[in-house]
Amino acid sequence: MELYLVRHGRPAVDRSRPAHEWHLDPAYDDDVRVLRDRLPSGARWFSSPEPKAFLTARLLTEEPIEVVAGLREQERDTTDWIEDFDAVVARAFAEPDLPAYDGWEPLARTRHRVVRTLQELLGRAGDRDLVLVGHGTAWTCLVADLTGRPPDPAAWATLAMPDVVPCGDPRGRGDMLST
């Protein structure tokens, strides 16, 4: 079994709506489709409930896709446009127990949720590969637990939209998956 984390494609930004409601920008659908060759056939597919993630998954596979609430991005319940978004995310990584912005979930809570969700999905996967389609901040937290290292904001900053992070077989790393 191998685990693949897919970051969603470029969203169609709508400043009047919170980011968790954004869809994909269809002008970049081909950027998503290019990832098909980097993903396994016959895998189990799971997606964040956010439209941009689910629509990314739909462009990548004809396999059934199960929507899993625990794979959503760090909750950012705001329609505020944040000019220096990267600095706010950096603050979330630096102080994970505190909301980095009004209406944002503390990053420690995001990390706990995505790790717990992966543990549940591993229990259901059997020997099939897993493809999880979601979000950069959540995946940065999950990779930290899989590697036993702190979350890496520089790695977050280099993730493309879309991107694939192959993670190998996570089953042997259960002791690293903290909750």
Coordinates of C-alpha atoms in Angstrom, one line a residue:
M1 CA 0.0 0.0 0.0
E2 CA 1.2 3.5 -0.9
L3 CA -0.3 6.8 0.2
Y4 CA -0.6 9.8 -2.2
L5 CA -1.6 13.3 -1.1
V6 CA -3.0 15.5 -3.9
R7 CA -3.3 19.2 -3.4
H8 CA -6.3 20.6 -5.3
G9 CA -5.9 22.6 -8.6
R10 CA -6.1 26.3 -8.9
P11 CA -9.4 27.7 -7.5
A12 CA -11.6 30.2 -9.2
V13 CA -11.2 33.0 -6.6
D14 CA -14.4 34.7 -5.5
R15 CA -13.6 37.3 -2.8
S16 CA -17.3 37.5 -1.8
R17 CA -17.2 33.8 -0.6
P18 CA -15.1 31.9 1.9
A19 CA -12.3 29.9 0.3
H20 CA -13.9 26.6 1.4
E21 CA -16.7 27.3 -1.1
W22 CA -14.5 28.0 -4.1
H23 CA -14.6 25.8 -7.2
L24 CA -11.8 25.0 -9.6
D25 CA -10.8 27.5 -12.3
P26 CA -11.6 25.6 -15.5
A27 CA -8.8 27.4 -17.3
Y28 CA -6.4 25.2 -15.4
D29 CA -8.1 21.8 -15.7
D30 CA -5.3 20.5 -17.9
D31 CA -2.8 21.2 -15.1
V32 CA -4.8 18.8 -13.0
R33 CA -5.1 16.1 -15.6
V34 CA -1.3 16.0 -16.1
L35 CA -1.1 14.5 -12.6
R36 CA -3.0 11.3 -13.7
D37 CA 0.3 9.6 -14.7
R38 CA 1.8 10.2 -11.2
L39 CA -1.1 8.3 -9.5
P40 CA -1.8 4.6 -9.2
S41 CA -4.6 2.8 -10.8
G42 CA -7.0 0.7 -8.7
A43 CA -6.5 3.0 -5.6
R44 CA -9.1 4.0 -3.1
W45 CA -9.9 7.7 -3.5
F46 CA -11.0 10.0 -0.7
S47 CA -11.6 13.8 -1.0
S48 CA -12.1 16.8 1.2
P49 CA -15.7 18.0 0.9
E50 CA -14.5 21.4 -0.5
P51 CA -15.5 21.8 -4.1
K52 CA -12.0 22.6 -5.4
A53 CA -10.7 19.3 -3.9
F54 CA -13.6 17.1 -5.0
L55 CA -13.5 18.5 -8.6
T56 CA -9.8 17.9 -8.7
A57 CA -10.4 14.3 -7.8
R58 CA -13.1 14.0 -10.5
L59 CA -10.5 15.2 -13.1
L60 CA -8.0 12.6 -11.9
T61 CA -10.0 9.4 -11.7
E62 CA -13.1 7.5 -12.8
E63 CA -12.9 5.5 -9.6
P64 CA -15.5 6.1 -6.9
I65 CA -14.5 9.0 -4.6
E66 CA -15.6 9.1 -1.0
V67 CA -16.0 12.6 0.5
V68 CA -14.5 12.7 4.0
A69 CA -15.2 15.7 6.2
G70 CA -12.0 15.2 8.2
L71 CA -9.9 15.9 5.1
R72 CA -11.0 19.5 4.8
E73 CA -8.5 22.3 5.0
Q74 CA -7.8 24.3 8.1
E75 CA -11.1 26.0 8.8
R76 CA -11.0 29.6 7.8
D77 CA -14.4 31.0 8.4
T78 CA -14.0 34.4 6.9
T79 CA -14.6 36.2 3.7
D80 CA -11.9 38.8 4.5
W81 CA -9.4 39.1 1.7
I82 CA -6.0 38.7 3.4
E83 CA -3.4 40.6 1.5
D84 CA -0.4 38.9 3.2
F85 CA -1.9 35.4 3.3
D86 CA 1.5 33.7 3.4
A87 CA 2.5 35.6 6.5
V88 CA -0.8 34.6 8.3
V89 CA -0.2 30.9 7.4
A90 CA 3.4 31.3 8.6
R91 CA 2.0 32.5 11.9
A92 CA -0.4 29.5 12.0
F93 CA 2.7 27.2 11.7
A94 CA 4.7 29.2 14.3
E95 CA 1.8 29.3 16.9
P96 CA -0.2 26.2 16.1
D97 CA -2.3 26.3 19.3
L98 CA -3.7 29.8 18.5
P99 CA -5.9 31.0 15.7
A100 CA -3.6 32.8 13.3
Y101 CA -6.5 35.0 12.1
D102 CA -10.0 35.8 13.4
G103 CA -12.2 32.9 12.4
W104 CA -9.3 30.4 11.7
E105 CA -9.1 27.1 13.3
P106 CA -5.8 26.6 15.3
L107 CA -3.5 24.6 13.2
A108 CA -2.9 22.0 16.0
R109 CA -6.6 21.2 15.7
T110 CA -6.3 20.8 11.9
R111 CA -3.3 18.5 12.4
H112 CA -5.1 16.3 15.0
R113 CA -8.2 16.0 12.7
V114 CA -6.3 15.0 9.5
V115 CA -4.1 12.5 11.4
R116 CA -7.1 10.9 13.0
T117 CA -8.8 10.7 9.6
L118 CA -5.8 9.0 8.0
Q119 CA -5.8 6.5 10.8
E120 CA -9.5 5.7 10.2
L121 CA -8.9 5.4 6.4
L122 CA -5.9 3.1 6.8
G123 CA -8.1 0.8 8.8
R124 CA -10.5 0.6 5.8
A125 CA -8.0 0.5 3.0
G126 CA -6.8 -3.1 3.0
D127 CA -3.8 -3.4 0.7
R128 CA -5.0 -0.9 -1.9
D129 CA -3.2 2.3 -2.5
L130 CA -4.8 5.5 -1.0
V131 CA -5.2 8.8 -2.8
L132 CA -6.3 11.7 -0.6
V133 CA -7.3 14.9 -2.4
G134 CA -7.3 18.0 -0.3
H135 CA -5.2 21.0 0.8
G136 CA -1.7 22.3 1.3
T137 CA -1.9 23.2 5.0
A138 CA -3.6 20.0 6.0
W139 CA -1.1 17.9 4.0
T140 CA 1.8 19.8 5.5
C141 CA 0.6 18.8 8.9
L142 CA 0.0 15.2 7.9
V143 CA 3.4 14.9 6.3
A144 CA 4.9 16.2 9.6
D145 CA 3.3 13.3 11.5
L146 CA 4.3 10.7 8.9
T147 CA 7.9 11.8 9.1
G148 CA 8.1 12.6 12.8
R149 CA 9.3 16.2 12.0
P150 CA 7.7 19.5 12.7
P151 CA 5.5 21.0 9.9
D152 CA 7.6 22.6 7.3
P153 CA 6.2 26.0 6.1
A154 CA 8.8 26.1 3.4
A155 CA 7.5 22.9 2.0
W156 CA 3.9 24.3 2.2
A157 CA 5.1 27.4 0.2
T158 CA 6.5 25.2 -2.6
L159 CA 3.4 23.0 -3.1
A160 CA 1.9 23.8 -6.5
M161 CA -1.8 23.9 -7.3
P162 CA -2.2 21.0 -8.1
D163 CA 0.5 18.8 -6.7
V164 CA 1.2 15.2 -5.6
V165 CA 3.1 14.2 -2.5
P166 CA 3.9 10.5 -2.6
C167 CA 4.3 9.3 1.0
G168 CA 5.1 5.6 0.7
D169 CA 3.5 3.1 3.0
P170 CA 2.2 4.8 6.1
R171 CA 1.2 1.6 7.9
G172 CA 4.7 1.0 9.4
R173 CA 4.7 4.5 10.8
G174 CA 1.7 4.2 13.1
D175 CA 3.8 5.2 16.1
M176 CA 4.5 8.5 14.3
L177 CA 0.9 9.3 13.8
S178 CA 0.2 11.2 17.0
T179 CA -3.3 12.3 17.9

